[in-house]
XYZ file of C-alpha atoms in Angstrom:
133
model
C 5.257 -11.899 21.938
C 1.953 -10.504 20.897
C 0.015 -8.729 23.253
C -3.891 -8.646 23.248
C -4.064 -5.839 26.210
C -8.113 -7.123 25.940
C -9.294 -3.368 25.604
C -10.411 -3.692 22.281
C -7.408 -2.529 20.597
C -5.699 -4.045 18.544
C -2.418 -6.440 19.977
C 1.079 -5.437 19.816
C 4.313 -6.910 19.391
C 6.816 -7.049 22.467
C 10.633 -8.239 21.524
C 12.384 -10.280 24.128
C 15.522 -8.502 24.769
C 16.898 -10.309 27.407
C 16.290 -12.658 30.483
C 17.072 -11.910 33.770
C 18.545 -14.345 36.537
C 14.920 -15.212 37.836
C 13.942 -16.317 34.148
C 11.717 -13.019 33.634
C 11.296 -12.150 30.336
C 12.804 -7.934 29.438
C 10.420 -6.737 26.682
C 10.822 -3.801 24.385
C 7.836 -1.915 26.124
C 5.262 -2.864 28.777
C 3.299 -5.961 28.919
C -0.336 -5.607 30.888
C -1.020 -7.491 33.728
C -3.891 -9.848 32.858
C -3.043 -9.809 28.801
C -3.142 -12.562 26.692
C 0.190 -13.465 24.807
C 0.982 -15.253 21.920
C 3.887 -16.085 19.958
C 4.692 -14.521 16.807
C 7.412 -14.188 14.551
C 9.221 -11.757 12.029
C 10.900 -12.955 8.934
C 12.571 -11.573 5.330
C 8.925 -11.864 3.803
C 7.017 -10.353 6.393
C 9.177 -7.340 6.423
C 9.565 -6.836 2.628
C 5.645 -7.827 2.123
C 4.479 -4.655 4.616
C 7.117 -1.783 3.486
C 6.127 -2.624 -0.001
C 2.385 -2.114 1.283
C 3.101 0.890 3.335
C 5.163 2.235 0.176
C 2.075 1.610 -2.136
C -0.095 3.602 0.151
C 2.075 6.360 0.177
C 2.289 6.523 -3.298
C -1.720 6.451 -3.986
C -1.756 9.570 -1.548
C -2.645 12.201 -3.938
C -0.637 15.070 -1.431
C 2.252 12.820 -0.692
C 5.136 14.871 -1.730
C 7.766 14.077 1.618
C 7.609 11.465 3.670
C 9.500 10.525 6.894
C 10.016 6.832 7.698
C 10.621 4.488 10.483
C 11.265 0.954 10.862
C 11.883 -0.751 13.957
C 15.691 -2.238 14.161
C 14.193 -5.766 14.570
C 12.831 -5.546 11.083
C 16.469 -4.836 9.840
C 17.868 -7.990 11.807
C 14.854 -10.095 10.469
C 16.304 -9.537 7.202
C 19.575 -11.178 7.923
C 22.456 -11.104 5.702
C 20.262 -9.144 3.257
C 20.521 -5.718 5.473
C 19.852 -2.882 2.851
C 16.675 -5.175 1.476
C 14.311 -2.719 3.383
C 16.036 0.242 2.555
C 15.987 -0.605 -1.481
C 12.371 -1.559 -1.490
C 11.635 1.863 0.111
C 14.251 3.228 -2.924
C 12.426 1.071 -5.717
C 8.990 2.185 -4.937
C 9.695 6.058 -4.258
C 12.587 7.452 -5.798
C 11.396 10.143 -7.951
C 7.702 10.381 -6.842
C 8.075 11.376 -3.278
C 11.085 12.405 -1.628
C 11.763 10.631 1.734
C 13.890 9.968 4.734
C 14.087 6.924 6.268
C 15.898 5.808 9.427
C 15.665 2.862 11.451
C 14.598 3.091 15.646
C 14.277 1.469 18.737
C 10.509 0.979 18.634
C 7.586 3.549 17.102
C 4.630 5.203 18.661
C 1.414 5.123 16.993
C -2.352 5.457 17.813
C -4.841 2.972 17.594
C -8.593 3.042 18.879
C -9.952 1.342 22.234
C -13.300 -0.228 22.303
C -14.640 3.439 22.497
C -13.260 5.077 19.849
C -10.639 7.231 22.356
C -7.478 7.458 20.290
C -4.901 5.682 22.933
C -0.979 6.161 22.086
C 1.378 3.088 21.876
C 4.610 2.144 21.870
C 5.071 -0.798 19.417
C 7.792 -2.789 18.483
C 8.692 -4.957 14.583
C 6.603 -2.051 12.743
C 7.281 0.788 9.894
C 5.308 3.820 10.589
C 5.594 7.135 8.442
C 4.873 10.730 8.072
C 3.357 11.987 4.860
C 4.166 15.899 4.029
């Protein structure tokens, strides 16, 4: 699902992990009462397209010497039998400029901006979020 909490930030993704007996839906974080949700989906391209963006950032960051990386383990099963595909694009674009570590997690924290301005932390599922050093 994406979730539009309708607070001005921007909407999240929520994985489905499961269903329980009454047909509710288990997400990979909270959903908002009164949010509006969509349907999205994750695929190979979508997953190769935005660590090879991410990547390319890094790599125009003048400082960027280490990096630590995280992907959310639903971008590794999006890429189906092609499992290392994320992993070598992260390889092909930074080996030898900046030296990294990447690991894969359950979901990633970042913050994003309300309608104020007030930095608000979230817990987000399907991205790649790093650390430069």
């Amino acid at each position: 699902f994406i979730i539009d909490s309708e607070d001005g930030t921007v909407p999240i993704a929520r994985n489905v992990f499961d269903l329980t007996k009454e047909g509710y839906a288990v997400c990979g974080g909270n959903v908002p009462r009164n949010a509006t949700l969509s349907l999205g989906s994750l695929d190979y391209d979508d997953v190769i397209e935005t660590t090879t963006s991410l990547m390319r950032a890094i790599e125009k960051t003048a400082q960027a010497r280490n990096a630590l990386i995280f992907s959310c383990m639903s971008r590794n099963i999006a890429l189906g039998v092609e499992t290392l595909a994320e992993m070598e694009t992260i390889r092909n674009t930074l080996q030898g400029r900046v030296t990294y570590q990447f690991s894969y997690s359950g979901g990633e924290l970042s913050l994003v901006d309300d309608r104020a301005g007030n930095a608000v932390k979230r817990f987000q599922n399907d991205t790649i979020v790093a650390c430069i050093l």
